[in-house]
Tab-separated table of C-alpha atoms and ligand atoms in Angstrom:
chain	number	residue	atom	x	y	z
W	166	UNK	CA	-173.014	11.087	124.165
W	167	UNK	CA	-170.672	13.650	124.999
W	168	UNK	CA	-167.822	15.633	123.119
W	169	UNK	CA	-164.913	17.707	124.494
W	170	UNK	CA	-162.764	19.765	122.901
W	171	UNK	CA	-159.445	21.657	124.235
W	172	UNK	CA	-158.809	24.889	123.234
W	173	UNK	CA	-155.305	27.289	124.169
W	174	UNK	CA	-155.122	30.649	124.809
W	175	UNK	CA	-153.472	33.287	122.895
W	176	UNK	CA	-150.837	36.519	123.107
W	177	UNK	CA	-150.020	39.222	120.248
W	178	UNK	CA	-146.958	39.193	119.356
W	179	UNK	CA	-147.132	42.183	117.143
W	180	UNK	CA	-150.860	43.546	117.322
W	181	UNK	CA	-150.374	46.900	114.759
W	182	UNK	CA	-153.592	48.927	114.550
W	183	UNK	CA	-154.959	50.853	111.669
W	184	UNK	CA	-157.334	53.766	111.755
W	185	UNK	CA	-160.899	52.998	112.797
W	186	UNK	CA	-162.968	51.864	109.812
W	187	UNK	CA	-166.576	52.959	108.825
W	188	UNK	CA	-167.988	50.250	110.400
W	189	UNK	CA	-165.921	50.589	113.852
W	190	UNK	CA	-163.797	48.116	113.827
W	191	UNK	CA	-159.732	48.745	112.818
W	192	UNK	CA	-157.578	46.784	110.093
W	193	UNK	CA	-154.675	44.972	112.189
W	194	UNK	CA	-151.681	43.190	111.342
W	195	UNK	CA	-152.233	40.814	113.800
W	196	UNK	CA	-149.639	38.257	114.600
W	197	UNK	CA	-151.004	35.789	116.885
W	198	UNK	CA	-149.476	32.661	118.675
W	199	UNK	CA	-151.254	30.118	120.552
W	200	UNK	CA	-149.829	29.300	124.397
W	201	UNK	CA	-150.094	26.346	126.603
W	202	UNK	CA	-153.194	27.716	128.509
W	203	UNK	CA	-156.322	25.604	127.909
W	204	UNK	CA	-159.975	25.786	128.291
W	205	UNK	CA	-161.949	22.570	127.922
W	206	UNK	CA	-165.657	22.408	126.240
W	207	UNK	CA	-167.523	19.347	126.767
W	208	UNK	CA	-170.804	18.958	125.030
W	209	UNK	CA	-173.474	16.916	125.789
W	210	UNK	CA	-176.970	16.480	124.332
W	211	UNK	CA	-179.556	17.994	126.855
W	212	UNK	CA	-183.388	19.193	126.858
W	213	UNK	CA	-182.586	23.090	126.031
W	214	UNK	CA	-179.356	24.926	125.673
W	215	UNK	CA	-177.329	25.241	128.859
W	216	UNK	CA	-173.634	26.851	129.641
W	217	UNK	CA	-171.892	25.703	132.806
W	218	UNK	CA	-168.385	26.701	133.931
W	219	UNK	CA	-166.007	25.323	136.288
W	220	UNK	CA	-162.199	26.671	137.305
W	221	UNK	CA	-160.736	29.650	139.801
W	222	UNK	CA	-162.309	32.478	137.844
W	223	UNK	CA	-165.673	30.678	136.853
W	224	UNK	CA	-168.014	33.545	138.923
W	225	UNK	CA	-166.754	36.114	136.406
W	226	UNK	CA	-168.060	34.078	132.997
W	227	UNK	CA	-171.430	34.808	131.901
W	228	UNK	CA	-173.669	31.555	131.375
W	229	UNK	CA	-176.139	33.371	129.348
W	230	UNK	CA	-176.704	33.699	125.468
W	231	UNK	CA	-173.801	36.584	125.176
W	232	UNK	CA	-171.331	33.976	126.024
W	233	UNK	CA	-169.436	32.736	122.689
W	234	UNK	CA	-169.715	29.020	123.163
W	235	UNK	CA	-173.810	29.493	123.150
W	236	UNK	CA	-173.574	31.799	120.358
W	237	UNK	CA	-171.533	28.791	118.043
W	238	UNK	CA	-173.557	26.282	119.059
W	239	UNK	CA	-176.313	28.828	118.142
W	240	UNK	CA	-174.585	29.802	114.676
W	241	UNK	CA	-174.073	25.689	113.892
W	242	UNK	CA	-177.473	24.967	114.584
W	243	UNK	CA	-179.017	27.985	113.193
W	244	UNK	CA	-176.485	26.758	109.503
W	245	UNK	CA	-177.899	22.748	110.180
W	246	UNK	CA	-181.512	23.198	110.713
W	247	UNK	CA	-181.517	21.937	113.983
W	248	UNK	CA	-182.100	22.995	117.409
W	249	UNK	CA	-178.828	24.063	119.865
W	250	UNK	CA	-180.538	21.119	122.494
W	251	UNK	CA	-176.761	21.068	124.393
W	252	UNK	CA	-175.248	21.449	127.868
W	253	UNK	CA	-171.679	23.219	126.781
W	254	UNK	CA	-169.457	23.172	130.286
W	255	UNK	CA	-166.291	25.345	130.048
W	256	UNK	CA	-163.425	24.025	132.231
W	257	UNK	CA	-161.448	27.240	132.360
W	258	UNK	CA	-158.145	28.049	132.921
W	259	UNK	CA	-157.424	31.101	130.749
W	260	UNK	CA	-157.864	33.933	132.719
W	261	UNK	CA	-160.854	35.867	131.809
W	262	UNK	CA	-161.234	39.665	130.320
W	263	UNK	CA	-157.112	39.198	130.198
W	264	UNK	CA	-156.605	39.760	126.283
W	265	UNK	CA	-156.051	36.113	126.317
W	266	UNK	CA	-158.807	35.231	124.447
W	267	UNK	CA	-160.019	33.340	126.801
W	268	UNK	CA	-163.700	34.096	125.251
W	269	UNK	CA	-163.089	33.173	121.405
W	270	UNK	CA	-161.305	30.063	122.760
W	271	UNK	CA	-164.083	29.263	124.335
W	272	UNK	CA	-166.364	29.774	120.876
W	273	UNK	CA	-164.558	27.921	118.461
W	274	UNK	CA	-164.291	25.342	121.516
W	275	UNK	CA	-168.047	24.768	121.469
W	276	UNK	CA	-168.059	25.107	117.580
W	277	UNK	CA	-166.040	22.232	116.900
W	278	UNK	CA	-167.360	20.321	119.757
W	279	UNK	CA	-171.198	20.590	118.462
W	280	UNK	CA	-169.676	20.193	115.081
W	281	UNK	CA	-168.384	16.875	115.973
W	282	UNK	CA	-171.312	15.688	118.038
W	283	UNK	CA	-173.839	16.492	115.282
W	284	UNK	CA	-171.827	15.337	112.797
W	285	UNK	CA	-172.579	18.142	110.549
W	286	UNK	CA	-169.870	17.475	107.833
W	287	UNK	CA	-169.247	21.129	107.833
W	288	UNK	CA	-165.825	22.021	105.816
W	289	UNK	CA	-163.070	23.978	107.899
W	290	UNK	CA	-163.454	26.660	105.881
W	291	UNK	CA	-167.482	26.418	106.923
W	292	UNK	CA	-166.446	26.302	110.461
W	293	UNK	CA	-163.924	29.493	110.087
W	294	UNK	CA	-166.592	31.573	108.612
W	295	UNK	CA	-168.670	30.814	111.658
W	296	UNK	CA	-165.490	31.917	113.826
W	297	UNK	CA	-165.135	34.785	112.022
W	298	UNK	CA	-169.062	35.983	112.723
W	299	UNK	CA	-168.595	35.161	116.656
W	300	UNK	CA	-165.765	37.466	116.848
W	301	UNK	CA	-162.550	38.732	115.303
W	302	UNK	CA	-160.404	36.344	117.407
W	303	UNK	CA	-161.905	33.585	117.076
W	304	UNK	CA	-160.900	31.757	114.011
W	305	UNK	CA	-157.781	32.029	115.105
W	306	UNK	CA	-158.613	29.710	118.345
W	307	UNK	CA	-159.531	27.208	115.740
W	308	UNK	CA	-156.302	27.366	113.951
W	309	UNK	CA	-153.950	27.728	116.527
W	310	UNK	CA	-150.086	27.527	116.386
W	311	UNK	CA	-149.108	30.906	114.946
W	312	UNK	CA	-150.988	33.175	111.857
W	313	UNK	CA	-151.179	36.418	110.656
W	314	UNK	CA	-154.694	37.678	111.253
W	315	UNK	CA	-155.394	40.623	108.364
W	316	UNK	CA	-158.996	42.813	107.881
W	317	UNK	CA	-159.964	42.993	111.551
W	318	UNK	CA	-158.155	39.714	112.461
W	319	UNK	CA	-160.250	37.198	110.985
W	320	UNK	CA	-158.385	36.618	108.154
W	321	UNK	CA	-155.499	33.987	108.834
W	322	UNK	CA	-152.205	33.260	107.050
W	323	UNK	CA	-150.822	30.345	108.851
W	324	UNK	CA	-146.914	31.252	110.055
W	325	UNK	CA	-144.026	29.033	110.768
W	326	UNK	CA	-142.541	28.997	113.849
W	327	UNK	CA	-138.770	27.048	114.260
W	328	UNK	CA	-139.073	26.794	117.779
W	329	UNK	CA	-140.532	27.236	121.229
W	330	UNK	CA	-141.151	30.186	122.989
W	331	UNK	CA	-141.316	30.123	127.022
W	332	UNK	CA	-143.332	32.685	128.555
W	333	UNK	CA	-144.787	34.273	131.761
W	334	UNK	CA	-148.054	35.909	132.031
W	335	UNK	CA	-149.414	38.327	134.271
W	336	UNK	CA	-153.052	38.307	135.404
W	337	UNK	CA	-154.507	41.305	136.964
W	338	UNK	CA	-157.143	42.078	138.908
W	339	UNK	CA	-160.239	42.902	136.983
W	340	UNK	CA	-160.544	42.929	133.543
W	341	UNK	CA	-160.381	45.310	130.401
W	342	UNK	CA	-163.377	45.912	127.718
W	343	UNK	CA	-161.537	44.944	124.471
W	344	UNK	CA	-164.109	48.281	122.736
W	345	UNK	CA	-163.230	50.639	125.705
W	346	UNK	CA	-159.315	49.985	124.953
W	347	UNK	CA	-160.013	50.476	121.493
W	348	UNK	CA	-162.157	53.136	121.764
W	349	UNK	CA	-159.236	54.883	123.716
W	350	UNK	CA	-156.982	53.816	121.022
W	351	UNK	CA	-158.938	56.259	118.735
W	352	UNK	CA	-159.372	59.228	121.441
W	353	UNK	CA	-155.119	58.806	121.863
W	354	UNK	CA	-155.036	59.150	118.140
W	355	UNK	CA	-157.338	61.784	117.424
W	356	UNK	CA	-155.298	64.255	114.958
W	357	UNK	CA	-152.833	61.739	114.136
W	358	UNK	CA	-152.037	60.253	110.760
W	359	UNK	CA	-152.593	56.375	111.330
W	360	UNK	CA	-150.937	54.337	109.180
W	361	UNK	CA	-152.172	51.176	107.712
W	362	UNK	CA	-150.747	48.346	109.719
W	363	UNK	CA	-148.167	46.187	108.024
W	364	UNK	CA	-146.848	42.352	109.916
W	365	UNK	CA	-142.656	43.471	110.577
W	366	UNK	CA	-140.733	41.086	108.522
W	367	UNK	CA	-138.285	41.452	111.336
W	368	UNK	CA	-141.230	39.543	113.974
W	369	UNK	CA	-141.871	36.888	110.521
W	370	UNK	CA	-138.526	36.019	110.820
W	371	UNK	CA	-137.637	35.697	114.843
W	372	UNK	CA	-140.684	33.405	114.368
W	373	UNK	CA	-139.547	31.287	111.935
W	374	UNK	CA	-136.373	30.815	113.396
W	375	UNK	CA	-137.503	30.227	116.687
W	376	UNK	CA	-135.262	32.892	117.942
W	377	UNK	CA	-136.319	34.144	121.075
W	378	UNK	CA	-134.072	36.891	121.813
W	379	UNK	CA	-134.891	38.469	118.040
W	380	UNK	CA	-138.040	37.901	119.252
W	381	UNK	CA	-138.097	40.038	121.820
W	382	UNK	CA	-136.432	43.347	120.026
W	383	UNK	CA	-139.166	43.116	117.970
W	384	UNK	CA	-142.485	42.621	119.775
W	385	UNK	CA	-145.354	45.049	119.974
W	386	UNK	CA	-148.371	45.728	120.855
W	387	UNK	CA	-150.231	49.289	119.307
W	388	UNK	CA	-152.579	48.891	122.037
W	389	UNK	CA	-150.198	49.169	124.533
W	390	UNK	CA	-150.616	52.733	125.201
W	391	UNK	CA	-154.675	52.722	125.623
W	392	UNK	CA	-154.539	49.572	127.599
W	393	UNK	CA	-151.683	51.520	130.476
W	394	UNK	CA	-153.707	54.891	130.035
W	395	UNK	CA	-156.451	53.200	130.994
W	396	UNK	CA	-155.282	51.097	133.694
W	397	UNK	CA	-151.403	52.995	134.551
W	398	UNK	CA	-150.567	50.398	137.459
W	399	UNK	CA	-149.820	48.150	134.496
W	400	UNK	CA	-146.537	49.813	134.002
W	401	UNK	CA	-145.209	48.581	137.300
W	402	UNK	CA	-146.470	45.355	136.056
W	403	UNK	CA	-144.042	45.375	133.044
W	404	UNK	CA	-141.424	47.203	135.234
W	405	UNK	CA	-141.222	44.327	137.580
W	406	UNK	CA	-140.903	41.738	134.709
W	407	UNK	CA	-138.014	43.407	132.950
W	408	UNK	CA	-136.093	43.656	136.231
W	409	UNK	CA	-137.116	40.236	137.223
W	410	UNK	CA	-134.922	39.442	133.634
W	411	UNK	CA	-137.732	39.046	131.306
W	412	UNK	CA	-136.333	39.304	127.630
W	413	UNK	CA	-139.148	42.152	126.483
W	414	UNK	CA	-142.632	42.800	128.379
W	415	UNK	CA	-145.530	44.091	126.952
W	416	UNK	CA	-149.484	43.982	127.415
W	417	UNK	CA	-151.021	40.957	125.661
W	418	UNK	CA	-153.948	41.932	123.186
W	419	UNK	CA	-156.053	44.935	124.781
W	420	UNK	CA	-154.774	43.790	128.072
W	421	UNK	CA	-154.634	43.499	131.083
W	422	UNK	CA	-152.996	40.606	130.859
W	423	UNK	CA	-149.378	41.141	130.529
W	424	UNK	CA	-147.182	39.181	128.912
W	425	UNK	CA	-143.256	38.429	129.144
W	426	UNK	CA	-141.188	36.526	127.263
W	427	UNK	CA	-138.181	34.532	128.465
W	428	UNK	CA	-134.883	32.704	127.370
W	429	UNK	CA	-136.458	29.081	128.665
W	430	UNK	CA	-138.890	27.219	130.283
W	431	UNK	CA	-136.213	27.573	133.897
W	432	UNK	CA	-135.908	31.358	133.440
W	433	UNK	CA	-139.337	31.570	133.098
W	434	UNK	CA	-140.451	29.630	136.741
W	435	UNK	CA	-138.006	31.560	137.951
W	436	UNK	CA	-139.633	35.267	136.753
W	437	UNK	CA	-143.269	34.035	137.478
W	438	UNK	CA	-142.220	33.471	141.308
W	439	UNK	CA	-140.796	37.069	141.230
W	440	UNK	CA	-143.297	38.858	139.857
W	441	UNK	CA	-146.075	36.992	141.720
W	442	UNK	CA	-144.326	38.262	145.444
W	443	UNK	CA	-143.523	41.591	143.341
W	444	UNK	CA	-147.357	43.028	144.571
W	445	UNK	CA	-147.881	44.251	140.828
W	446	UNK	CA	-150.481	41.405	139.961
W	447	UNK	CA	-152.940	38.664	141.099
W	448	UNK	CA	-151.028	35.704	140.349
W	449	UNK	CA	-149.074	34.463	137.330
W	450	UNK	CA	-148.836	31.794	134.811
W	451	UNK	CA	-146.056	29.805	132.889
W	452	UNK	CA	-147.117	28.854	129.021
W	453	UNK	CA	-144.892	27.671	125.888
W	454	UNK	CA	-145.802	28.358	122.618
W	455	UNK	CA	-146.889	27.403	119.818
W	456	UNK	CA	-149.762	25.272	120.657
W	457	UNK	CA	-151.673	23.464	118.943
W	458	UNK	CA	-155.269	24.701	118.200
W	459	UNK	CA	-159.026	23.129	118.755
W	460	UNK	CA	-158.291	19.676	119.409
W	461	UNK	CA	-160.877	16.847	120.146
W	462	UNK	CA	-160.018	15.150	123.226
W	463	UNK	CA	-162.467	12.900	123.846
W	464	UNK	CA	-165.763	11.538	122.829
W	465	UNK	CA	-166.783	11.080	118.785
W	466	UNK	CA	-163.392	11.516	116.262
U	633	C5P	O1	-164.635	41.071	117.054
U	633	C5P	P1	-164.828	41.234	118.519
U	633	C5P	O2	-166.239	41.000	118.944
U	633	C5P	O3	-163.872	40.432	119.346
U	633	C5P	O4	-164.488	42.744	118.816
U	633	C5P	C1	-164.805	43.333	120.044
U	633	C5P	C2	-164.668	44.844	119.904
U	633	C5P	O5	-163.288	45.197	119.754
U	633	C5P	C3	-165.354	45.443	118.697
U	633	C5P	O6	-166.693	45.759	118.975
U	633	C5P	C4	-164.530	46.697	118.436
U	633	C5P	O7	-164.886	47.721	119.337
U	633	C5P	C5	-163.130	46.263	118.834
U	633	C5P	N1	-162.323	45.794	117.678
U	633	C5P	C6	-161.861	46.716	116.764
U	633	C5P	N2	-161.116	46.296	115.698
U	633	C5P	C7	-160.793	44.993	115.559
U	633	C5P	C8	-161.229	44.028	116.483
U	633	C5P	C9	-161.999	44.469	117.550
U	633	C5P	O8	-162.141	47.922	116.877
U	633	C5P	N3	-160.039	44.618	114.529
């Protein structure tokens, strides 16, 4: 008996940061949207807990107990009474330590995968307090589609979106430690006056209108500046996209990842092949947005 579950990727379009809290983390105004980048989960009952991965970056995910989709089938089990006795595999094709969330997809993948092969009845809101204890982004992997993630992220307000959105993304070399960009976030800031965040009604309604161009005059990214002073070649990155005819450009999440938003789905092929022979990144990737989020595929309902 098996279960998998697809999960997409995500990009920030408006990640504002607030000062760092007591307890380390920041308040955001966090408006995510899910792309057309997927990473499958398949579950399948086995002797003890085991993580496999498969896909073009698969050497760089850990298979240990610090990766999420253990952890949530961990957390379910840990909630049920019973013991995590699964083989999770993660097909992956989100590119990994990208600010993609490649990661949190990959939790509330496994989550609702276990959920449905144990049958726990769990509620949603059950499952997004799980989410919410694996990590700030991952509820929103559940949800999917497009939300406003308040407190450190976790806490969703579903958004309408009137349209789609045609992107290209990016991927560098490497990868970026989502506390080290933060962490330089703060040391940037130091002195400064940071005010809480607030969603820009501006961004709500682009959104809702599906308007790309509005869109783009209004997306951005607070962690921007730690991301590029922490890895500067990015800034040819985003150079080469704007002159390739990209309607804005910025880092997606805490990077490095970078993300670029186009008129249509033609454009876009056409700005990916550019930028890919442009020598500023590893390879790229076409996505539309919204999509859809943790979805059953196959295997029980
Ligand atoms: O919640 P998550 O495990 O994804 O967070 C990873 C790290 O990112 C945290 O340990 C913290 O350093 C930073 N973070 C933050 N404020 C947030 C979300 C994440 O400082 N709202």
């Amino acid at each position: 008996m098996s279960v998998t579950v697809r999960v997409p990727a995500k990009v920030n379009v408006q990640l504002a940061v607030g000062p760092a809290r007591p307890d380390g983390f920041h308040d955001l105004a966090n408006v995510f949207l899910a792309v057309g980048l997927y990473d499958e989960v398949t579950v399948t009952e086995a002797d003890e807990l085991r993580v496999t991965c498969s896909g073009p970056d698969a050497a760089q995910v850990p298979l240990d107990r610090t990766n999420l989709a253990a952890r949530a089938a961990l957390a379910l089990a840990g909630r049920y009474g019973r013991d995590a006795r699964v083989h999770l595999h993660i097909a992956k094709d989100i590119p990994v330590a990208g600010g993609m969330a490649g990661g949190s997809a990959d939790g509330a993948g496994a989550l609702l995968a276990c959920d449905a092969l144990w049958g726990t009845g769990a509620s949603r809101d059950e499952l997004l307090d799980i989410c919410a204890e694996l990590g700030s982004d991952v509820p929103f992997s559940l949800v999917g589609g497009a939300a406003l993630g308040t407190g450190r992220g976790e806490k969703l307000r579903e958004l309408e979106v009137g349209g789609a959105f045609h992107w290209v993304f990016a991927v560098a070399d490497g990868g970026l430690s989502t506390p080290a960009v933060y962490g330089e976030f703060d040391r940037l800031n130091e002195g400064v006056a940071v005010p809480e965040p607030a969603a820009s009604e501006e961004l709500l309604a682009a959104l809702a209108k599906g308007d790309a161009h509005a869109l783009a005059a209004a997306l951005s990214n607070d962690l921007q500046p730690a991301a590029l002073s922490l890895r500067p070649s990015l800034a040819d990155t985003l150079a080469a996209g704007r002159a390739a005819g990209a309607l804005a450009a910025l880092v997606s999440g805490s990077g490095p990842t970078t993300a670029f938003l186009t008129p249509d789905a033609t454009t876009a092929t056409e700005i990916a092949e550019t930028l890919r022979t442009s020598g500023t990144c590893r390879t790229t990737r076409v996505a539309a947005s919204p999509a859809p989020g943790a979805t059953v595929v196959k295997g029980k309902p």
